[in-house]
Structures are given as C-alpha cells and as structure tokens.
Tab-separated table of C-alpha atoms and ligand atoms in Angstrom:
chain	number	residue	atom	x	y	z
A	1234	MET	CA	0.000	0.000	0.000
A	1235	ASP	CA	1.332	3.414	-0.918
A	1236	ILE	CA	0.842	5.788	2.038
A	1237	LYS	CA	1.288	9.525	1.521
A	1238	PHE	CA	2.613	11.501	4.496
A	1239	ILE	CA	1.504	15.073	5.242
A	1240	LYS	CA	3.678	16.581	7.960
A	1241	ARG	CA	2.294	18.986	10.553
A	1242	ASP	CA	4.135	22.193	11.393
A	1243	GLN	CA	4.138	21.812	15.130
A	1244	LEU	CA	3.883	18.718	17.293
A	1245	LYS	CA	1.573	18.667	20.332
A	1246	GLU	CA	2.804	18.637	23.896
A	1247	LYS	CA	2.614	15.120	25.349
A	1248	PRO	CA	0.382	14.559	28.421
A	1249	ASP	CA	1.588	13.432	31.858
A	1250	GLU	CA	1.839	9.632	31.564
A	1251	THR	CA	0.729	9.139	35.155
A	1252	LYS	CA	-2.617	10.890	34.529
A	1253	LEU	CA	-3.747	9.572	31.177
A	1254	GLY	CA	-7.168	8.082	31.946
A	1255	PHE	CA	-8.917	6.666	28.882
A	1256	GLY	CA	-9.465	8.325	25.491
A	1257	LYS	CA	-8.760	11.917	26.511
A	1258	TYR	CA	-5.625	12.711	24.495
A	1259	PHE	CA	-4.961	12.178	20.811
A	1260	THR	CA	-1.673	12.018	18.944
A	1261	ASP	CA	-0.334	14.248	16.167
A	1262	TYR	CA	-1.390	12.168	13.181
A	1263	MET	CA	-4.204	9.986	11.846
A	1264	PHE	CA	-4.476	7.493	8.999
A	1265	VAL	CA	-7.207	8.099	6.411
A	1266	MET	CA	-8.220	6.122	3.335
A	1267	ASP	CA	-11.239	6.492	1.046
A	1268	TYR	CA	-13.437	4.050	-0.812
A	1269	ASP	CA	-15.744	4.475	-3.748
A	1270	GLU	CA	-17.157	2.007	-6.216
A	1271	ALA	CA	-15.021	3.167	-9.135
A	1272	GLN	CA	-11.637	3.191	-7.379
A	1273	GLY	CA	-12.063	0.778	-4.481
A	1274	TRP	CA	-9.845	1.687	-1.501
A	1275	HIS	CA	-7.546	4.539	-2.527
A	1276	ASP	CA	-5.538	7.574	-1.373
A	1277	ALA	CA	-4.061	6.248	1.878
A	1278	VAL	CA	-2.601	9.128	3.846
A	1279	ILE	CA	-1.081	9.769	7.266
A	1280	MET	CA	-1.993	13.383	7.981
A	1281	PRO	CA	-2.254	15.772	10.932
A	1282	TYR	CA	-4.955	14.693	13.437
A	1283	GLY	CA	-7.903	17.031	12.988
A	1284	PRO	CA	-11.531	17.556	11.975
A	1285	ILE	CA	-13.026	15.568	9.098
A	1286	PRO	CA	-15.238	17.897	7.034
A	1287	MET	CA	-18.656	16.422	6.277
A	1288	ASP	CA	-21.732	17.371	4.315
A	1289	PRO	CA	-24.797	17.590	6.619
A	1290	SER	CA	-26.460	14.874	4.501
A	1291	THR	CA	-23.632	12.370	5.004
A	1292	VAL	CA	-25.186	8.920	5.495
A	1293	VAL	CA	-23.408	8.098	8.763
A	1294	LEU	CA	-24.989	11.125	10.463
A	1295	HIS	CA	-28.470	9.812	9.697
A	1296	TYR	CA	-28.401	6.039	9.411
A	1297	ALA	CA	-25.315	5.191	11.487
A	1298	GLN	CA	-23.408	3.061	8.986
A	1299	GLU	CA	-20.307	2.968	11.185
A	1300	THR	CA	-18.016	0.257	12.564
A	1301	PHE	CA	-14.956	0.475	14.779
A	1302	GLU	CA	-12.225	-1.492	16.502
A	1303	GLY	CA	-10.018	-1.171	19.561
A	1304	LEU	CA	-6.499	-2.522	20.020
A	1305	LYS	CA	-3.323	-1.358	21.727
A	1306	ALA	CA	0.406	-0.841	21.160
A	1307	TYR	CA	2.587	-1.672	24.160
A	1308	ARG	CA	6.054	-0.361	25.093
A	1309	ARG	CA	8.323	-3.229	26.144
A	1310	ALA	CA	11.121	-2.880	28.680
A	1311	ASP	CA	13.697	-3.003	25.838
A	1312	GLY	CA	11.978	0.033	24.273
A	1313	LYS	CA	10.463	-1.911	21.360
A	1314	ILE	CA	6.762	-1.508	20.585
A	1315	GLN	CA	4.417	-4.435	20.060
A	1316	LEU	CA	0.833	-5.110	19.028
A	1317	PHE	CA	-1.416	-7.845	20.392
A	1318	ARG	CA	-3.251	-10.042	17.832
A	1319	PRO	CA	-4.032	-7.166	15.407
A	1320	GLU	CA	-5.200	-9.621	12.745
A	1321	MET	CA	-8.110	-10.631	14.989
A	1322	ASN	CA	-9.316	-7.026	15.120
A	1323	ALA	CA	-8.905	-6.792	11.346
A	1324	ARG	CA	-11.038	-9.898	10.812
A	1325	ARG	CA	-13.694	-8.802	13.281
A	1326	MET	CA	-13.958	-5.460	11.497
A	1327	MET	CA	-14.413	-7.294	8.200
A	1328	ARG	CA	-17.349	-9.205	9.725
A	1329	SER	CA	-18.803	-6.011	11.212
A	1330	ASN	CA	-18.545	-4.307	7.826
A	1331	GLU	CA	-20.246	-7.218	6.097
A	1332	ARG	CA	-23.141	-7.061	8.578
A	1333	LEU	CA	-23.524	-3.290	8.122
A	1334	CYS	CA	-23.245	-3.670	4.296
A	1335	MET	CA	-20.145	-1.464	4.270
A	1336	ALA	CA	-17.019	-1.731	2.102
A	1337	VAL	CA	-14.792	-4.386	3.673
A	1338	PHE	CA	-11.328	-3.120	4.619
A	1339	PRO	CA	-8.925	-6.045	3.939
A	1340	GLU	CA	-7.003	-7.668	6.815
A	1341	GLU	CA	-3.497	-7.086	5.429
A	1342	MET	CA	-4.231	-3.405	4.743
A	1343	PHE	CA	-5.653	-2.992	8.257
A	1344	VAL	CA	-2.520	-4.417	9.907
A	1345	GLU	CA	-0.215	-2.473	7.582
A	1346	ALA	CA	-2.035	0.804	8.241
A	1347	VAL	CA	-1.984	0.266	12.027
A	1348	LYS	CA	1.741	-0.509	11.977
A	1349	ALA	CA	2.557	2.458	9.732
A	1350	LEU	CA	0.712	4.942	11.949
A	1351	VAL	CA	2.081	3.515	15.217
A	1352	LYS	CA	5.594	3.709	13.742
A	1353	VAL	CA	5.158	7.394	12.888
A	1354	GLU	CA	3.765	8.011	16.397
A	1355	SER	CA	6.193	5.777	18.300
A	1356	ASP	CA	7.121	8.640	20.674
A	1357	TRP	CA	3.506	8.593	21.867
A	1358	VAL	CA	3.620	5.002	23.148
A	1359	PRO	CA	3.847	5.575	26.918
A	1360	SER	CA	6.194	3.624	29.165
A	1361	GLN	CA	4.678	4.111	32.644
A	1362	PRO	CA	3.307	0.875	34.186
A	1363	ASP	CA	-0.134	-0.147	32.875
A	1364	THR	CA	-0.153	2.441	30.094
A	1365	SER	CA	-0.388	1.823	26.356
A	1366	LEU	CA	-1.304	3.491	23.091
A	1367	TYR	CA	-4.955	2.747	22.318
A	1368	ILE	CA	-5.604	2.346	18.598
A	1369	ARG	CA	-9.073	3.183	17.327
A	1370	PRO	CA	-9.700	2.242	13.677
A	1371	PHE	CA	-13.170	3.130	12.384
A	1372	GLU	CA	-15.068	3.256	9.139
A	1373	PHE	CA	-18.158	5.177	8.118
A	1374	ALA	CA	-20.375	5.904	5.125
A	1375	THR	CA	-19.460	9.218	3.469
A	1376	GLU	CA	-22.011	9.384	0.672
A	1377	SER	CA	-24.385	12.364	0.771
A	1378	THR	CA	-27.984	11.205	0.445
A	1379	LEU	CA	-31.072	10.772	2.562
A	1380	GLY	CA	-32.182	7.581	0.826
A	1381	VAL	CA	-31.931	4.476	3.011
A	1382	HIS	CA	-29.662	2.282	0.891
A	1383	GLN	CA	-26.241	0.707	1.084
A	1384	ALA	CA	-23.874	3.695	0.764
A	1385	LYS	CA	-21.468	3.830	-2.145
A	1386	ALA	CA	-18.576	5.649	-0.457
A	1387	TYR	CA	-16.697	5.142	2.829
A	1388	LYS	CA	-13.792	6.463	4.850
A	1389	PHE	CA	-11.488	4.305	6.980
A	1390	VAL	CA	-9.653	6.229	9.700
A	1391	ILE	CA	-7.263	5.332	12.525
A	1392	ILE	CA	-6.686	7.595	15.513
A	1393	LEU	CA	-4.406	6.961	18.500
A	1394	SER	CA	-4.738	7.810	22.175
A	1395	PRO	CA	-2.212	7.205	24.975
A	1396	VAL	CA	-4.180	5.586	27.807
A	1397	GLY	CA	-4.012	4.308	31.369
A	1398	ALA	CA	-6.755	2.255	33.038
A	1399	TYR	CA	-10.265	2.337	31.534
A	1400	TYR	CA	-11.944	2.414	34.948
A	1401	GLU	CA	-11.126	5.022	37.571
A	1402	GLU	CA	-10.920	2.059	39.957
A	1403	GLY	CA	-7.888	0.705	38.033
A	1404	LEU	CA	-7.497	-2.904	39.137
A	1405	ASP	CA	-9.809	-2.439	42.138
A	1406	PRO	CA	-13.098	-4.327	41.734
A	1407	VAL	CA	-16.055	-2.513	40.180
A	1408	LYS	CA	-19.778	-2.817	40.880
A	1409	ILE	CA	-22.068	-3.760	38.005
A	1410	MET	CA	-25.800	-3.356	37.519
A	1411	VAL	CA	-27.824	-6.076	35.808
A	1412	GLU	CA	-30.225	-4.446	33.331
A	1413	ASP	CA	-33.635	-6.115	33.165
A	1414	GLU	CA	-35.668	-3.526	31.268
A	1415	TYR	CA	-33.732	-2.510	28.154
A	1416	VAL	CA	-31.878	-4.965	25.905
A	1417	ARG	CA	-28.711	-4.658	23.845
A	1418	ALA	CA	-29.014	-7.325	21.156
A	1419	VAL	CA	-31.230	-10.029	19.696
A	1420	LYS	CA	-30.387	-12.930	17.382
A	1421	GLY	CA	-30.292	-11.704	13.790
A	1422	GLY	CA	-29.418	-8.186	14.946
A	1423	THR	CA	-26.007	-6.527	15.127
A	1424	GLY	CA	-24.881	-7.671	18.599
A	1425	PHE	CA	-21.768	-9.458	17.314
A	1426	ALA	CA	-20.661	-6.477	15.210
A	1427	LYS	CA	-18.618	-3.647	16.654
A	1428	CYS	CA	-20.726	-0.770	15.412
A	1429	GLY	CA	-21.502	2.595	16.972
A	1430	GLY	CA	-25.240	1.889	16.824
A	1431	ASN	CA	-24.927	-0.913	19.394
A	1432	TYR	CA	-23.307	1.497	21.819
A	1433	ALA	CA	-25.851	4.283	21.140
A	1434	GLY	CA	-28.658	1.939	22.159
A	1435	SER	CA	-26.787	0.838	25.259
A	1436	ILE	CA	-26.076	4.272	26.778
A	1437	ILE	CA	-29.435	4.234	28.574
A	1438	GLY	CA	-28.280	1.186	30.538
A	1439	GLN	CA	-25.029	2.924	31.382
A	1440	VAL	CA	-26.935	5.986	32.624
A	1441	LYS	CA	-29.100	3.789	34.859
A	1442	ALA	CA	-26.044	1.911	36.131
A	1443	GLU	CA	-24.244	5.139	37.052
A	1444	LYS	CA	-27.350	6.414	38.857
A	1445	ALA	CA	-27.335	3.170	40.846
A	1446	GLY	CA	-23.705	3.786	41.840
A	1447	CYS	CA	-22.343	1.154	39.441
A	1448	ALA	CA	-19.482	1.429	36.941
A	1449	GLN	CA	-21.157	-0.520	34.147
A	1450	VAL	CA	-24.236	-2.371	32.986
A	1451	LEU	CA	-24.525	-6.149	32.565
A	1452	TRP	CA	-26.862	-7.032	29.699
A	1453	LEU	CA	-29.202	-9.993	29.679
A	1454	ASP	CA	-30.317	-11.723	26.471
A	1455	GLY	CA	-32.773	-9.737	24.374
A	1456	GLU	CA	-35.492	-12.363	24.073
A	1457	GLN	CA	-36.142	-13.597	27.611
A	1458	ARG	CA	-34.007	-11.206	29.704
A	1459	LYS	CA	-32.873	-14.352	31.424
A	1460	TYR	CA	-29.328	-15.209	30.329
A	1461	VAL	CA	-26.224	-13.207	31.125
A	1462	GLU	CA	-24.526	-11.793	28.008
A	1463	GLU	CA	-21.968	-8.980	28.234
A	1464	VAL	CA	-21.057	-5.756	29.996
A	1465	GLY	CA	-21.122	-2.272	28.397
A	1466	SER	CA	-17.459	-2.259	27.380
A	1467	MET	CA	-16.276	-5.820	28.004
A	1468	ASN	CA	-17.162	-9.518	27.968
A	1469	ILE	CA	-17.701	-11.130	31.353
A	1470	MET	CA	-16.661	-14.402	32.995
A	1471	PHE	CA	-17.770	-16.126	36.196
A	1472	LYS	CA	-15.909	-18.682	38.301
A	1473	ILE	CA	-18.465	-20.970	39.946
A	1474	ASP	CA	-17.422	-24.104	41.836
A	1475	GLY	CA	-13.982	-23.924	40.216
A	1476	GLU	CA	-15.269	-23.780	36.619
A	1477	ILE	CA	-15.473	-20.774	34.303
A	1478	TYR	CA	-18.703	-19.675	32.631
A	1479	THR	CA	-19.072	-17.124	29.866
A	1480	ALA	CA	-21.755	-16.396	27.260
A	1481	PRO	CA	-21.344	-18.225	23.933
A	1482	ILE	CA	-20.649	-16.381	20.671
A	1483	GLU	CA	-23.957	-16.992	18.918
A	1484	GLY	CA	-24.685	-13.661	17.271
A	1485	THR	CA	-25.574	-11.424	20.198
A	1486	VAL	CA	-22.268	-11.158	22.070
A	1487	LEU	CA	-19.156	-9.343	20.872
A	1488	PRO	CA	-16.408	-11.858	20.003
A	1489	GLY	CA	-13.735	-10.199	22.134
A	1490	VAL	CA	-10.034	-10.644	21.388
A	1491	THR	CA	-9.262	-10.572	25.129
A	1492	ARG	CA	-12.141	-13.022	25.744
A	1493	ASP	CA	-10.651	-15.446	23.223
A	1494	SER	CA	-7.128	-15.056	24.663
A	1495	ILE	CA	-8.292	-15.641	28.243
A	1496	ILE	CA	-10.246	-18.748	27.234
A	1497	HIS	CA	-7.040	-20.080	25.587
A	1498	ILE	CA	-4.968	-19.387	28.707
A	1499	LEU	CA	-7.582	-20.858	31.077
A	1500	LYS	CA	-7.832	-24.072	29.048
A	1501	ASP	CA	-4.043	-24.232	28.919
A	1502	TRP	CA	-4.022	-24.031	32.727
A	1503	GLY	CA	-6.485	-26.944	32.909
A	1504	TYR	CA	-9.662	-25.010	33.736
A	1505	LYS	CA	-13.007	-26.132	32.407
A	1506	VAL	CA	-14.438	-23.220	30.422
A	1507	ASN	CA	-18.173	-23.423	29.762
A	1508	GLU	CA	-19.163	-21.171	26.854
A	1509	THR	CA	-22.785	-21.606	27.668
A	1510	ARG	CA	-25.924	-19.688	28.547
A	1511	LEU	CA	-25.959	-18.967	32.263
A	1512	SER	CA	-29.182	-17.600	33.700
A	1513	ILE	CA	-29.152	-14.624	36.031
A	1514	ASP	CA	-31.137	-16.721	38.544
A	1515	GLU	CA	-28.486	-19.473	38.585
A	1516	LEU	CA	-25.804	-16.815	38.923
A	1517	MET	CA	-27.493	-15.040	41.837
A	1518	GLN	CA	-28.211	-18.385	43.519
A	1519	ALA	CA	-24.538	-19.389	43.184
A	1520	GLY	CA	-23.656	-16.029	44.757
A	1521	ARG	CA	-26.062	-16.505	47.670
A	1522	GLU	CA	-24.688	-19.977	48.316
A	1523	GLY	CA	-21.082	-18.770	48.255
A	1524	ARG	CA	-20.262	-20.774	45.107
A	1525	LEU	CA	-19.623	-17.700	42.940
A	1526	GLU	CA	-15.917	-17.415	43.556
A	1527	GLU	CA	-14.801	-14.715	41.120
A	1528	VAL	CA	-16.231	-12.435	38.444
A	1529	PHE	CA	-14.142	-10.500	35.940
A	1530	GLY	CA	-14.587	-8.612	32.698
A	1531	THR	CA	-12.309	-8.940	29.672
A	1532	GLY	CA	-11.713	-6.332	26.982
A	1533	THR	CA	-8.999	-4.422	25.165
A	1534	ALA	CA	-9.779	-1.193	26.990
A	1535	ALA	CA	-10.774	-2.865	30.279
A	1536	VAL	CA	-7.996	-5.560	30.116
A	1537	ILE	CA	-9.065	-7.850	33.022
A	1538	SER	CA	-11.427	-6.058	35.388
A	1539	PRO	CA	-12.432	-7.654	38.664
A	1540	VAL	CA	-16.104	-7.307	39.533
A	1541	GLY	CA	-16.787	-7.027	43.270
A	1542	GLY	CA	-20.529	-6.402	43.289
A	1543	LEU	CA	-23.593	-7.308	41.222
A	1544	VAL	CA	-26.845	-5.389	41.601
A	1545	TYR	CA	-29.963	-7.146	40.264
A	1546	LYS	CA	-33.445	-5.823	40.988
A	1547	GLU	CA	-33.440	-5.099	44.730
A	1548	GLU	CA	-30.565	-7.411	45.579
A	1549	GLU	CA	-26.855	-6.630	45.847
A	1550	LEU	CA	-24.390	-9.480	45.777
A	1551	THR	CA	-20.811	-9.100	46.938
A	1552	VAL	CA	-18.219	-11.218	45.165
A	1553	ASN	CA	-15.056	-12.379	46.964
A	1554	ASP	CA	-15.469	-9.704	49.673
A	1555	PHE	CA	-15.060	-7.036	46.989
A	1556	LYS	CA	-11.418	-8.074	46.521
A	1557	ILE	CA	-9.638	-9.127	43.343
A	1558	GLY	CA	-9.757	-12.929	43.054
A	1559	GLU	CA	-6.649	-15.091	42.913
A	1560	LEU	CA	-7.400	-16.361	39.402
A	1561	THR	CA	-8.362	-12.889	38.156
A	1562	GLN	CA	-5.012	-11.530	39.375
A	1563	LYS	CA	-3.130	-14.460	37.833
A	1564	LEU	CA	-4.867	-13.930	34.484
A	1565	TYR	CA	-4.170	-10.202	34.607
A	1566	ASP	CA	-0.490	-10.840	35.303
A	1567	CYS	CA	-0.225	-13.424	32.544
A	1568	LEU	CA	-2.059	-11.433	29.870
A	1569	THR	CA	-0.385	-8.110	30.608
A	1570	GLY	CA	2.959	-9.926	30.995
A	1571	ILE	CA	2.627	-11.127	27.389
A	1572	GLN	CA	1.294	-7.780	26.144
A	1573	TRP	CA	4.106	-5.720	27.693
A	1574	GLY	CA	6.712	-8.323	26.687
A	1575	LYS	CA	7.601	-9.268	30.267
A	1576	LEU	CA	6.601	-12.916	29.812
A	1577	GLU	CA	7.437	-15.291	26.999
A	1578	ASP	CA	4.737	-15.127	24.303
A	1579	LYS	CA	4.302	-18.863	23.890
A	1580	TYR	CA	1.066	-18.409	21.968
A	1581	GLY	CA	2.658	-16.214	19.264
A	1582	TRP	CA	0.191	-13.379	19.865
A	1583	THR	CA	2.486	-10.362	19.693
A	1584	THR	CA	3.931	-8.540	16.676
A	1585	VAL	CA	6.786	-6.048	16.985
A	1586	VAL	CA	6.321	-2.765	15.094
A	1587	GLU	CA	9.560	-2.085	13.203
B	805	COI	C1	-12.358	-1.880	23.591
B	805	COI	O1	-12.186	-2.610	24.563
B	805	COI	O2	-11.454	-1.641	22.782
B	805	COI	C2	-13.636	-1.292	23.305
B	805	COI	O3	-13.912	-1.054	22.173
B	805	COI	C3	-14.502	-0.909	24.392
B	805	COI	C4	-14.836	0.516	24.205
B	805	COI	C5	-16.212	0.709	23.770
B	805	COI	C6	-14.336	1.395	25.261
C-alpha cells in the first residue's frame, strides 16, 4: 500500500503519563483512506490529526453506517513496541462491515495501516506501568444522500490515544448493575458487530447503572431477559465451583479478542471453560450460596477487570469480599505480561512494530 505523508508544522505537547485516563488525548497524526465504487480503496494518507469535514447529509450522520475497533500498542522494557493479535481485530472489522453492508477493509491493509501509523507516532507510546497506546480504527459511510440504501462511499480512519486504566478504579473491583428492562441485542441483529449503533442503544443502561452507583451495565439476552450476556465495554466471565462460565458467541455477544485469549490461557491451565448460557437466577443463587468465587470482565480497553458487586433488581451481591480474586489476578499478570513483553509469548500473539 502506498501511504502519503503530510507533515504537521508543530507537534503537540505530550500529556503526563501518570494521569492519562482513557481516550482523553490524541496524537499528532491519523491514517485516512477512502473508498468508492469506481476506485475501491484509494488515497491512503497519514496526515495531521484534525476535523473531518462532512456534508450535513452524510449517510453516517443519519443512518449510522459505522463500525470500529479497539487494540493497543505496548512499550516493552527493551523500548520496542508491540501489538497484540491485530489480525483478529482486522477480521472482526471485516465481519462487522459485512453485517452493516459497508465496504470491507482487507485484513493485510488494516494491519499495515496500524503498523505504519504507530511507527510514525512511536514517541507517543507511553512507558509508565499499565499504560499503552490505544488504537481506534473506524469506518463510516461518506455518501451524501437521505435515501436508506447501502452507501457507495466510505472512509477508513485510525486515531491513536495514549491511555491508562479504563476504569477510575484501576485494578480495584467494580460494581455492576444487571439491566432487566432494556436490551442490547437479539439474534439476527447486530450484537456481534462492533458498530456505533450498538453502543448508542446501550447508553441508557449505562446511565441507569451510574445512577445506581455502578461502573457498568450487565446485559441480559434480548429475548427472555434471562441469560447473562456482556457488559457495556467488556465480555464477562464467572468462576463458579472452580469452573469458568461465559456467554457463547452466537450472534448477540461481541467476540472479544481478550475473551478469546483468556479462554485459551484458562484451558491451557487446565480449567473447564463453559461457553454456555448462564441464567441470572443461577448466577445469583450461586452467589447466595457462596459458590460464585470470582467475576471478571475482559476487553482491550478494560484488560481484566475484577467485579466485586452485582446489583440485580433489589438485591446486591458481593463477590469475593469485593477483593480481586486469585485467578483474576493471575490472568491479569499473565495477559499483561505477554502484552508488555515481560513474559514469553508462547502463543505467538504479539507482533513487533519495526
Ligand atoms: C475496547 O475494549 O477496545 C472497546 O472497544 C470498548 C470501548 C467501547 C471502550
């Protein structure tokens, strides 16, 4: 791929690496590439980060044809920078684009574009503990029309943001509210796709959760509001009687890269992982009986997030005395050890950016 480079006159001041938070700062450059039916994907450019001019009738502003991804670049102790399973994000975006009837951005181009931009912005990859450079690729329909049809033109963009922990709590357990009124996804819908529309519909749950003093919302299945599915910004796993339970990937749950990696590691360690429908009643009962040993979320932004409390209807369940569980901590250490290059990557998941 031929990538043009447009240099900016002045570079931004870098933020304090100990106070990054999540998604607040953006780097100097972004990657942009356009698609139309006549030319296919064309005009790849790394240009100064800045506004994207848009006609008020642009399709994405009306009918939300938009997909996105999230991955990270990590600074290793030897100074090198590495990515974690970027091809999985590329493939998931291809599936999201297919579902939203958008131009598919090919896997090799995705990985090449990510690497090229991260290389240009290598000074922005932080080195403080638990920090990384969050990579946000996204694509949207750019055609100007109010007709509801598959758009004919798209833009693929990558922006970068140096980040710390997603939750203010860091690695301290968070409290989660189980949503039993609104739903996030139904079979045949877009639940498995990473598209902005899914998140727009889920904000109401997040608002309710925050009002209830919780960090996030736990969604139940859309048909019966009975089975546990996923949390606002991460997949979720439960350790009950020594075994792990997590919702299956059957069209309504996001196929998380961290979810997949943790399942691999757990199986490697000899754990039984049940990718099965677990009802909220069984879960609460296990909690009441003291059989719910640990709960944790998995996600690129959230990494491994211990859950210390579950609020469902009038009941509040405390998990593991609101402390991080032994397995949760071990998984966090293993995963982040591989991601930051402190542990041997025996699964071949990391790629150095050169
Ligand atoms: C990620 O983990 O990368 C996500 O996309 C979650 C995000 C919505 C904050």
